[in-house]
Structure formats: C-alpha cells, structure tokens
Amino acid sequence: MAHWEGVLTELVRARGATLTRYAALLCGNTSDGEDLVQEALTKVFTRFRRSQSAEGPEYAEAYVRRAIMTLYLDTYRRGRRWRAVQHLFDSGQEHHDESAGTRVDVARALTTLPPRQRACVVLRFYADLTIEQTGDELGLATGTVKRYLHEANQRLAAQLQLEGERA
C-alpha cells in the first residue's frame, strides 16, 4: 500500500464526518456535501506527492478543505449559467413553499446567502478562522471579509425572523 493511501484512510476515518459537515454547510445539504468531499478527496489525492504524504493527515486536511471551497465556488459559478436559462425548461408547475410549521433552521438560512458570503460565514464561524485567516483562505482583503460577514449577518437575521414568523 502506498503511503498516501494510509494518509487518505486516516484522514477519512478521523475527519471525514467533520469535512462532510463543513461541505454540507456550504452546499446546503448533506448529500451534496458528501459529493463535494468525495470530489475534493479525489482531486487532492490524485495529485498528492510522496513528500506531501510524509506530513500526515493534518496536512492533507488543509488541502482537502481548500479543494472543497474551490470546488464549491466553481460549481456555483457554473450553475449561474444554468439558472439563467433554467426557466426555459421549466414544466410550468408552481413550486410550493414548505408548510408554515417549518422550524427555524440556520442551515437552510445559509442557503439563501450568495456563495462568497456563505463561504465567509462557514469559515469564520464553523471552521473558527479569524477574519484575516478567512481572507487568506478566500483570497480576499480583510475589509471585504468584514463586509461579507456584515451583509450575511443582516440577511440571516432577516431570513430567520421570516421563518420564525411563519412557524
């Protein structure tokens, strides 16, 4: 067995559930989060070099988290094109909102945020990164991260208030 296989096995065993929760917060659901983690693991470990595998699972986890974020943002960008023409293929059936008894759900509220805002919130509050670390991770200035967090906070508060009123 190649050394990278041991690193992959240990990473998935020890941190797989955490990586899936991280990805699910970005995607909005566990199923898509699992797919995103799988895609990120594949991407990282097909390019994993022998010298990198010597660092261990913690080192590999940083690569996988970065790949998750990059894949999530890339998927969103590609999806914008589809959403622009999706109405042309719609069957004409109306989409009904969930019942008024739906409980307040922060994870669902996160899905209402634009991708960069959602990424900032997840990195800052779920991954517990500082504002500076969040900016470094996303390639953004700290002021931009602060703005995204402020805007996301306002949107989440409004969304959660709306959901609370419907319940």
C-alpha positions as YAML, in Angstrom:
chain: A
units: angstrom
residues:
- id: 1
  name: MET
  ca: [0.00, 0.00, 0.00]
- id: 2
  name: ALA
  ca: [1.34, 3.44, -0.95]
- id: 3
  name: HIS
  ca: [1.93, 5.84, 1.93]
- id: 4
  name: TRP
  ca: [-0.66, 8.27, 0.58]
- id: 5
  name: GLU
  ca: [-3.29, 5.54, 0.93]
- id: 6
  name: GLY
  ca: [-2.60, 5.39, 4.66]
- id: 7
  name: VAL
  ca: [-2.89, 9.16, 4.90]
- id: 8
  name: LEU
  ca: [-6.19, 9.08, 3.00]
- id: 9
  name: THR
  ca: [-7.57, 6.28, 5.16]
- id: 10
  name: GLU
  ca: [-6.61, 8.05, 8.38]
- id: 11
  name: LEU
  ca: [-7.98, 11.39, 7.17]
- id: 12
  name: VAL
  ca: [-11.35, 9.90, 6.21]
- id: 13
  name: ARG
  ca: [-11.56, 7.89, 9.44]
- id: 14
  name: ALA
  ca: [-10.63, 10.74, 11.76]
- id: 15
  name: ARG
  ca: [-12.00, 13.80, 9.94]
- id: 16
  name: GLY
  ca: [-14.44, 12.55, 7.31]
- id: 17
  name: ALA
  ca: [-17.57, 13.49, 9.26]
- id: 18
  name: THR
  ca: [-16.20, 16.96, 10.03]
- id: 19
  name: LEU
  ca: [-15.27, 17.55, 6.40]
- id: 20
  name: THR
  ca: [-18.76, 16.46, 5.34]
- id: 21
  name: ARG
  ca: [-20.44, 18.85, 7.80]
- id: 22
  name: TYR
  ca: [-18.19, 21.65, 6.53]
- id: 23
  name: ALA
  ca: [-19.11, 20.92, 2.91]
- id: 24
  name: ALA
  ca: [-22.81, 20.48, 3.75]
- id: 25
  name: LEU
  ca: [-22.92, 23.94, 5.28]
- id: 26
  name: LEU
  ca: [-21.54, 25.35, 2.05]
- id: 27
  name: CYS
  ca: [-23.80, 23.31, -0.24]
- id: 28
  name: GLY
  ca: [-26.95, 23.47, 1.82]
- id: 29
  name: ASN
  ca: [-27.50, 19.73, 2.26]
- id: 30
  name: THR
  ca: [-25.65, 16.63, 3.40]
- id: 31
  name: SER
  ca: [-25.94, 14.73, 0.14]
- id: 32
  name: ASP
  ca: [-24.29, 17.47, -1.92]
- id: 33
  name: GLY
  ca: [-21.75, 17.94, 0.88]
- id: 34
  name: GLU
  ca: [-20.79, 14.26, 0.71]
- id: 35
  name: ASP
  ca: [-20.40, 14.52, -3.06]
- id: 36
  name: LEU
  ca: [-18.26, 17.62, -2.67]
- id: 37
  name: VAL
  ca: [-15.98, 15.91, -0.12]
- id: 38
  name: GLN
  ca: [-15.63, 12.90, -2.40]
- id: 39
  name: GLU
  ca: [-14.72, 15.11, -5.34]
- id: 40
  name: ALA
  ca: [-12.23, 17.09, -3.23]
- id: 41
  name: LEU
  ca: [-10.58, 13.90, -1.89]
- id: 42
  name: THR
  ca: [-10.28, 12.57, -5.42]
- id: 43
  name: LYS
  ca: [-8.80, 15.81, -6.69]
- id: 44
  name: VAL
  ca: [-6.30, 16.13, -3.83]
- id: 45
  name: PHE
  ca: [-5.16, 12.52, -3.66]
- id: 46
  name: THR
  ca: [-4.74, 12.07, -7.41]
- id: 47
  name: ARG
  ca: [-2.15, 14.85, -7.20]
- id: 48
  name: PHE
  ca: [-0.70, 14.00, -3.78]
- id: 49
  name: ARG
  ca: [3.08, 13.83, -3.95]
- id: 50
  name: ARG
  ca: [5.25, 11.49, -1.92]
- id: 51
  name: SER
  ca: [6.76, 14.43, 0.02]
- id: 52
  name: GLN
  ca: [3.29, 15.67, 0.96]
- id: 53
  name: SER
  ca: [2.22, 12.28, 2.30]
- id: 54
  name: ALA
  ca: [5.06, 12.43, 4.83]
- id: 55
  name: GLU
  ca: [3.29, 15.33, 6.53]
- id: 56
  name: GLY
  ca: [0.30, 13.23, 7.60]
- id: 57
  name: PRO
  ca: [-3.48, 13.62, 7.70]
- id: 58
  name: GLU
  ca: [-3.48, 17.13, 9.21]
- id: 59
  name: TYR
  ca: [-1.50, 18.43, 6.27]
- id: 60
  name: ALA
  ca: [-3.76, 16.62, 3.82]
- id: 61
  name: GLU
  ca: [-6.87, 18.00, 5.54]
- id: 62
  name: ALA
  ca: [-5.80, 21.57, 4.76]
- id: 63
  name: TYR
  ca: [-5.52, 20.65, 1.07]
- id: 64
  name: VAL
  ca: [-8.93, 18.93, 1.12]
- id: 65
  name: ARG
  ca: [-10.63, 21.89, 2.84]
- id: 66
  name: ARG
  ca: [-9.18, 24.24, 0.26]
- id: 67
  name: ALA
  ca: [-10.31, 21.94, -2.55]
- id: 68
  name: ILE
  ca: [-13.83, 21.80, -1.05]
- id: 69
  name: MET
  ca: [-14.03, 25.59, -1.02]
- id: 70
  name: THR
  ca: [-12.65, 25.94, -4.55]
- id: 71
  name: LEU
  ca: [-14.95, 23.24, -5.96]
- id: 72
  name: TYR
  ca: [-17.95, 24.79, -4.20]
- id: 73
  name: LEU
  ca: [-17.27, 28.25, -5.63]
- id: 74
  name: ASP
  ca: [-16.54, 26.85, -9.11]
- id: 75
  name: THR
  ca: [-19.77, 24.84, -9.07]
- id: 76
  name: TYR
  ca: [-21.72, 27.94, -8.14]
- id: 77
  name: ARG
  ca: [-20.19, 29.92, -11.00]
- id: 78
  name: ARG
  ca: [-21.05, 27.17, -13.50]
- id: 79
  name: GLY
  ca: [-24.55, 26.92, -12.06]
- id: 80
  name: ARG
  ca: [-25.25, 30.59, -12.70]
- id: 81
  name: ARG
  ca: [-25.34, 29.93, -16.43]
- id: 82
  name: TRP
  ca: [-27.85, 27.13, -15.96]
- id: 83
  name: ARG
  ca: [-30.04, 29.18, -13.64]
- id: 84
  name: ALA
  ca: [-30.16, 31.93, -16.26]
- id: 85
  name: VAL
  ca: [-31.82, 29.60, -18.79]
- id: 86
  name: GLN
  ca: [-33.46, 27.06, -16.49]
- id: 87
  name: HIS
  ca: [-36.85, 28.76, -16.76]
- id: 88
  name: LEU
  ca: [-36.90, 27.87, -20.45]
- id: 89
  name: PHE
  ca: [-37.02, 24.18, -19.49]
- id: 90
  name: ASP
  ca: [-39.44, 24.52, -16.56]
- id: 91
  name: SER
  ca: [-42.59, 22.40, -16.82]
- id: 92
  name: GLY
  ca: [-44.79, 25.28, -15.74]
- id: 93
  name: GLN
  ca: [-45.69, 23.71, -12.41]
- id: 94
  name: GLU
  ca: [-45.65, 26.07, -9.48]
- id: 95
  name: HIS
  ca: [-43.19, 25.43, -6.70]
- id: 96
  name: HIS
  ca: [-44.82, 25.46, -3.30]
- id: 97
  name: ASP
  ca: [-43.05, 26.71, -0.21]
- id: 98
  name: GLU
  ca: [-42.76, 24.40, 2.76]
- id: 99
  name: SER
  ca: [-45.53, 24.45, 5.33]
- id: 100
  name: ALA
  ca: [-45.90, 27.33, 7.79]
- id: 101
  name: GLY
  ca: [-44.97, 24.98, 10.62]
- id: 102
  name: THR
  ca: [-41.37, 24.65, 9.44]
- id: 103
  name: ARG
  ca: [-38.94, 25.27, 12.26]
- id: 104
  name: VAL
  ca: [-36.26, 27.93, 12.17]
- id: 105
  name: ASP
  ca: [-33.22, 26.34, 10.56]
- id: 106
  name: VAL
  ca: [-29.89, 28.10, 10.35]
- id: 107
  name: ALA
  ca: [-28.50, 25.63, 7.83]
- id: 108
  name: ARG
  ca: [-31.40, 26.34, 5.47]
- id: 109
  name: ALA
  ca: [-30.99, 30.08, 6.04]
- id: 110
  name: LEU
  ca: [-27.35, 29.74, 4.97]
- id: 111
  name: THR
  ca: [-28.52, 28.54, 1.56]
- id: 112
  name: THR
  ca: [-30.11, 31.94, 0.94]
- id: 113
  name: LEU
  ca: [-26.71, 33.64, 1.04]
- id: 114
  name: PRO
  ca: [-24.61, 34.30, -2.04]
- id: 115
  name: PRO
  ca: [-21.63, 31.91, -2.24]
- id: 116
  name: ARG
  ca: [-18.91, 34.29, -1.04]
- id: 117
  name: GLN
  ca: [-20.99, 35.40, 1.95]
- id: 118
  name: ARG
  ca: [-21.80, 31.80, 2.81]
- id: 119
  name: ALA
  ca: [-18.14, 30.83, 2.46]
- id: 120
  name: CYS
  ca: [-17.13, 33.66, 4.81]
- id: 121
  name: VAL
  ca: [-19.73, 32.66, 7.41]
- id: 122
  name: VAL
  ca: [-18.77, 28.98, 7.30]
- id: 123
  name: LEU
  ca: [-15.04, 29.68, 7.51]
- id: 124
  name: ARG
  ca: [-15.41, 32.30, 10.23]
- id: 125
  name: PHE
  ca: [-17.96, 30.63, 12.48]
- id: 126
  name: TYR
  ca: [-17.87, 26.92, 11.64]
- id: 127
  name: ALA
  ca: [-14.18, 26.50, 10.86]
- id: 128
  name: ASP
  ca: [-13.42, 29.10, 13.57]
- id: 129
  name: LEU
  ca: [-10.95, 31.05, 11.45]
- id: 130
  name: THR
  ca: [-10.09, 34.65, 12.19]
- id: 131
  name: ILE
  ca: [-11.15, 37.34, 9.75]
- id: 132
  name: GLU
  ca: [-7.58, 37.51, 8.46]
- id: 133
  name: GLN
  ca: [-7.40, 33.72, 8.00]
- id: 134
  name: THR
  ca: [-10.77, 33.74, 6.25]
- id: 135
  name: GLY
  ca: [-9.50, 36.41, 3.88]
- id: 136
  name: ASP
  ca: [-6.33, 34.43, 3.21]
- id: 137
  name: GLU
  ca: [-8.32, 31.26, 2.55]
- id: 138
  name: LEU
  ca: [-10.60, 33.00, 0.04]
- id: 139
  name: GLY
  ca: [-8.05, 35.43, -1.40]
- id: 140
  name: LEU
  ca: [-9.99, 38.44, -0.07]
- id: 141
  name: ALA
  ca: [-8.96, 41.57, 1.80]
- id: 142
  name: THR
  ca: [-9.98, 41.69, 5.47]
- id: 143
  name: GLY
  ca: [-12.29, 44.62, 4.77]
- id: 144
  name: THR
  ca: [-14.08, 42.60, 2.13]
- id: 145
  name: VAL
  ca: [-14.48, 39.68, 4.54]
- id: 146
  name: LYS
  ca: [-15.90, 42.06, 7.17]
- id: 147
  name: ARG
  ca: [-18.36, 43.45, 4.63]
- id: 148
  name: TYR
  ca: [-19.47, 39.97, 3.53]
- id: 149
  name: LEU
  ca: [-19.91, 38.91, 7.15]
- id: 150
  name: HIS
  ca: [-21.91, 42.04, 7.96]
- id: 151
  name: GLU
  ca: [-24.16, 41.60, 4.92]
- id: 152
  name: ALA
  ca: [-24.58, 37.89, 5.65]
- id: 153
  name: ASN
  ca: [-25.48, 38.62, 9.26]
- id: 154
  name: GLN
  ca: [-28.20, 41.03, 8.16]
- id: 155
  name: ARG
  ca: [-29.59, 38.58, 5.60]
- id: 156
  name: LEU
  ca: [-29.53, 35.67, 8.04]
- id: 157
  name: ALA
  ca: [-31.26, 37.70, 10.73]
- id: 158
  name: ALA
  ca: [-33.99, 38.73, 8.28]
- id: 159
  name: GLN
  ca: [-34.37, 35.17, 6.94]
- id: 160
  name: LEU
  ca: [-34.55, 33.61, 10.41]
- id: 161
  name: GLN
  ca: [-37.06, 36.25, 11.51]
- id: 162
  name: LEU
  ca: [-39.25, 35.45, 8.49]
- id: 163
  name: GLU
  ca: [-39.05, 31.73, 9.18]
- id: 164
  name: GLY
  ca: [-39.83, 32.32, 12.84]
- id: 165
  name: GLU
  ca: [-42.93, 34.33, 11.95]
- id: 166
  name: ARG
  ca: [-44.16, 31.55, 9.63]
- id: 167
  name: ALA
  ca: [-43.76, 28.89, 12.32]
...
